[in-house]
Amino acid sequence: MTTTFEQLLAQDGRLVYKTKGTSMEPMLRQNRDLVIIEVPASRLKKYDVALYSRGESYVLHRVVDVKEDCYLIRGDNTYALENVPDGAVLGVLSGFVRKGKQHSVDEDGYRRYVRFWDAIYPLRAVCFRCRRMFVRIARKLGILPILKKLLRRK
């Protein structure tokens, strides 16, 4: 029998696990960092990182806007917003462990990172769209494999 995140949070009020996926890079690295998730004491705030269920899977993404009965959420390394109802949120990031050192979301360095990463989102989004467009054009011209080989050599 597999224990779910919901069961672990209900039992212990806390959950620690190794991250999977790249949607929260560069802050959280896949299979490297441990995240510490706790049951939220109240509604989440902007910049909180929510653990929520999406169908049969769990997602850890940042709250970018708080609405009356839901949150607008996006991964640090993604560009699509998701509307997440209050009832889907299971927990909130309270800290993470990197290279054996525990960090809290209350640390000044973490808060500076979050605000900086959010502030440069428009620039990141434009760069992402330009890259995607460039790849599409290169693919249509048949030069994408050549460009990939050239870029790998560096």
CSV table of C-alpha atoms in Angstrom, one decimal:
chain,number,residue,atom,x,y,z
A,1,MET,CA,0.0,0.0,0.0
A,2,THR,CA,1.4,3.4,-1.0
A,3,THR,CA,1.1,6.3,1.4
A,4,THR,CA,-0.1,9.5,-0.2
A,5,PHE,CA,1.2,13.0,0.5
A,6,GLU,CA,-2.3,13.8,1.9
A,7,GLN,CA,-1.9,10.9,4.4
A,8,LEU,CA,1.6,11.9,5.4
A,9,LEU,CA,0.6,15.6,5.9
A,10,ALA,CA,-2.5,14.5,7.9
A,11,GLN,CA,-0.4,12.2,10.1
A,12,ASP,CA,2.7,14.3,10.7
A,13,GLY,CA,1.8,17.8,9.6
A,14,ARG,CA,5.0,17.8,7.6
A,15,LEU,CA,6.4,16.1,4.5
A,16,VAL,CA,10.0,16.0,3.3
A,17,TYR,CA,10.8,14.6,-0.1
A,18,LYS,CA,13.3,14.9,-3.0
A,19,THR,CA,12.1,17.0,-5.8
A,20,LYS,CA,11.3,15.6,-9.3
A,21,GLY,CA,10.9,17.6,-12.4
A,22,THR,CA,12.4,20.9,-13.7
A,23,SER,CA,9.5,23.3,-13.3
A,24,MET,CA,10.9,25.0,-10.2
A,25,GLU,CA,14.5,25.4,-11.4
A,26,PRO,CA,16.8,27.2,-10.7
A,27,MET,CA,15.6,27.3,-7.1
A,28,LEU,CA,14.9,23.6,-6.7
A,29,ARG,CA,17.0,21.1,-8.6
A,30,GLN,CA,15.6,17.7,-9.7
A,31,ASN,CA,16.7,14.7,-7.6
A,32,ARG,CA,19.1,17.0,-5.6
A,33,ASP,CA,17.1,19.1,-3.2
A,34,LEU,CA,14.8,18.1,-0.4
A,35,VAL,CA,11.7,20.1,0.1
A,36,ILE,CA,10.0,20.6,3.5
A,37,ILE,CA,6.2,20.9,3.1
A,38,GLU,CA,3.9,21.8,5.9
A,39,VAL,CA,0.1,22.0,6.3
A,40,PRO,CA,-0.8,25.7,5.6
A,41,ALA,CA,-2.0,27.5,8.8
A,42,SER,CA,-4.1,29.9,6.7
A,43,ARG,CA,-4.6,30.9,3.0
A,44,LEU,CA,-1.5,31.1,1.0
A,45,LYS,CA,0.1,34.5,0.1
A,46,LYS,CA,1.8,35.7,-3.1
A,47,TYR,CA,5.2,34.0,-3.5
A,48,ASP,CA,4.3,31.0,-1.4
A,49,VAL,CA,5.2,27.7,-3.0
A,50,ALA,CA,2.1,25.4,-2.9
A,51,LEU,CA,2.0,21.6,-3.1
A,52,TYR,CA,-1.3,20.8,-4.8
A,53,SER,CA,-2.9,17.8,-6.5
A,54,ARG,CA,-3.5,17.8,-10.2
A,55,GLY,CA,-5.5,14.7,-11.0
A,56,GLU,CA,-3.3,11.8,-9.9
A,57,SER,CA,-0.1,13.8,-9.6
A,58,TYR,CA,1.3,16.3,-7.2
A,59,VAL,CA,2.7,19.7,-8.3
A,60,LEU,CA,4.9,22.2,-6.4
A,61,HIS,CA,4.6,25.7,-8.0
A,62,ARG,CA,4.7,29.3,-6.8
A,63,VAL,CA,1.6,31.4,-6.1
A,64,VAL,CA,1.8,34.5,-8.3
A,65,ASP,CA,-1.6,35.9,-7.5
A,66,VAL,CA,-4.2,35.2,-4.8
A,67,LYS,CA,-7.9,35.3,-5.8
A,68,GLU,CA,-11.0,35.0,-3.7
A,69,ASP,CA,-11.4,31.2,-3.9
A,70,CYS,CA,-8.3,30.1,-5.9
A,71,TYR,CA,-4.7,30.9,-6.7
A,72,LEU,CA,-2.9,31.7,-9.9
A,73,ILE,CA,0.2,29.5,-9.8
A,74,ARG,CA,3.2,29.0,-12.1
A,75,GLY,CA,6.5,27.1,-11.8
A,76,ASP,CA,9.7,29.2,-11.6
A,77,ASN,CA,10.8,27.6,-14.9
A,78,THR,CA,7.4,27.6,-16.7
A,79,TYR,CA,5.4,30.2,-18.5
A,80,ALA,CA,1.8,29.0,-18.2
A,81,LEU,CA,-0.5,30.1,-15.4
A,82,GLU,CA,-2.7,27.6,-13.7
A,83,ASN,CA,-5.9,28.4,-11.8
A,84,VAL,CA,-5.7,26.2,-8.6
A,85,PRO,CA,-8.8,26.0,-6.3
A,86,ASP,CA,-8.2,26.3,-2.5
A,87,GLY,CA,-9.3,22.7,-2.1
A,88,ALA,CA,-6.5,21.3,-4.3
A,89,VAL,CA,-3.8,22.9,-2.1
A,90,LEU,CA,-2.3,20.3,0.3
A,91,GLY,CA,0.7,22.1,1.7
A,92,VAL,CA,3.1,25.0,1.5
A,93,LEU,CA,6.9,25.0,1.2
A,94,SER,CA,8.5,26.0,4.5
A,95,GLY,CA,12.1,25.3,3.6
A,96,PHE,CA,14.4,23.1,1.6
A,97,VAL,CA,17.7,21.3,2.0
A,98,ARG,CA,20.6,21.8,-0.4
A,99,LYS,CA,24.0,20.1,0.1
A,100,GLY,CA,23.1,19.1,3.6
A,101,LYS,CA,22.2,22.7,4.7
A,102,GLN,CA,18.6,23.6,5.5
A,103,HIS,CA,17.2,26.9,4.3
A,104,SER,CA,14.0,28.5,5.4
A,105,VAL,CA,11.6,30.5,3.2
A,106,ASP,CA,11.9,33.3,5.8
A,107,GLU,CA,15.6,33.9,5.0
A,108,ASP,CA,16.5,37.2,3.4
A,109,GLY,CA,18.4,35.6,0.6
A,110,TYR,CA,15.4,33.4,-0.3
A,111,ARG,CA,13.0,36.4,-0.2
A,112,ARG,CA,15.4,38.4,-2.5
A,113,TYR,CA,15.6,35.6,-5.0
A,114,VAL,CA,11.8,35.2,-5.1
A,115,ARG,CA,11.2,38.9,-5.7
A,116,PHE,CA,14.0,39.2,-8.3
A,117,TRP,CA,12.8,36.0,-10.2
A,118,ASP,CA,9.3,37.4,-10.3
A,119,ALA,CA,10.4,40.9,-11.4
A,120,ILE,CA,12.3,39.5,-14.4
A,121,TYR,CA,9.5,37.2,-15.4
A,122,PRO,CA,8.5,39.4,-18.4
A,123,LEU,CA,12.0,39.3,-19.7
A,124,ARG,CA,12.3,35.5,-19.2
A,125,ALA,CA,9.0,35.0,-21.0
A,126,VAL,CA,10.1,37.0,-24.0
A,127,CYS,CA,13.3,35.1,-24.2
A,128,PHE,CA,11.4,31.8,-24.0
A,129,ARG,CA,9.1,32.8,-26.8
A,130,CYS,CA,11.9,34.0,-29.0
A,131,ARG,CA,13.8,30.8,-28.4
A,132,ARG,CA,10.7,28.7,-29.2
A,133,MET,CA,10.1,30.8,-32.4
A,134,PHE,CA,13.8,30.4,-33.4
A,135,VAL,CA,13.6,26.6,-33.0
A,136,ARG,CA,10.4,26.4,-35.1
A,137,ILE,CA,12.0,28.4,-37.9
A,138,ALA,CA,15.2,26.3,-37.8
A,139,ARG,CA,13.1,23.1,-37.9
A,140,LYS,CA,11.2,24.4,-40.9
A,141,LEU,CA,14.4,25.3,-42.7
A,142,GLY,CA,15.9,21.9,-41.8
A,143,ILE,CA,18.9,23.4,-40.0
A,144,LEU,CA,17.9,22.5,-36.4
A,145,PRO,CA,20.1,19.3,-36.3
A,146,ILE,CA,23.1,21.4,-37.6
A,147,LEU,CA,22.5,24.1,-35.0
A,148,LYS,CA,22.3,21.6,-32.2
A,149,LYS,CA,25.6,20.0,-33.2
A,150,LEU,CA,27.3,23.4,-33.4
A,151,LEU,CA,25.9,24.5,-30.0
A,152,ARG,CA,27.0,21.2,-28.4
A,153,ARG,CA,30.6,21.7,-29.4
A,154,LYS,CA,31.1,24.7,-27.1
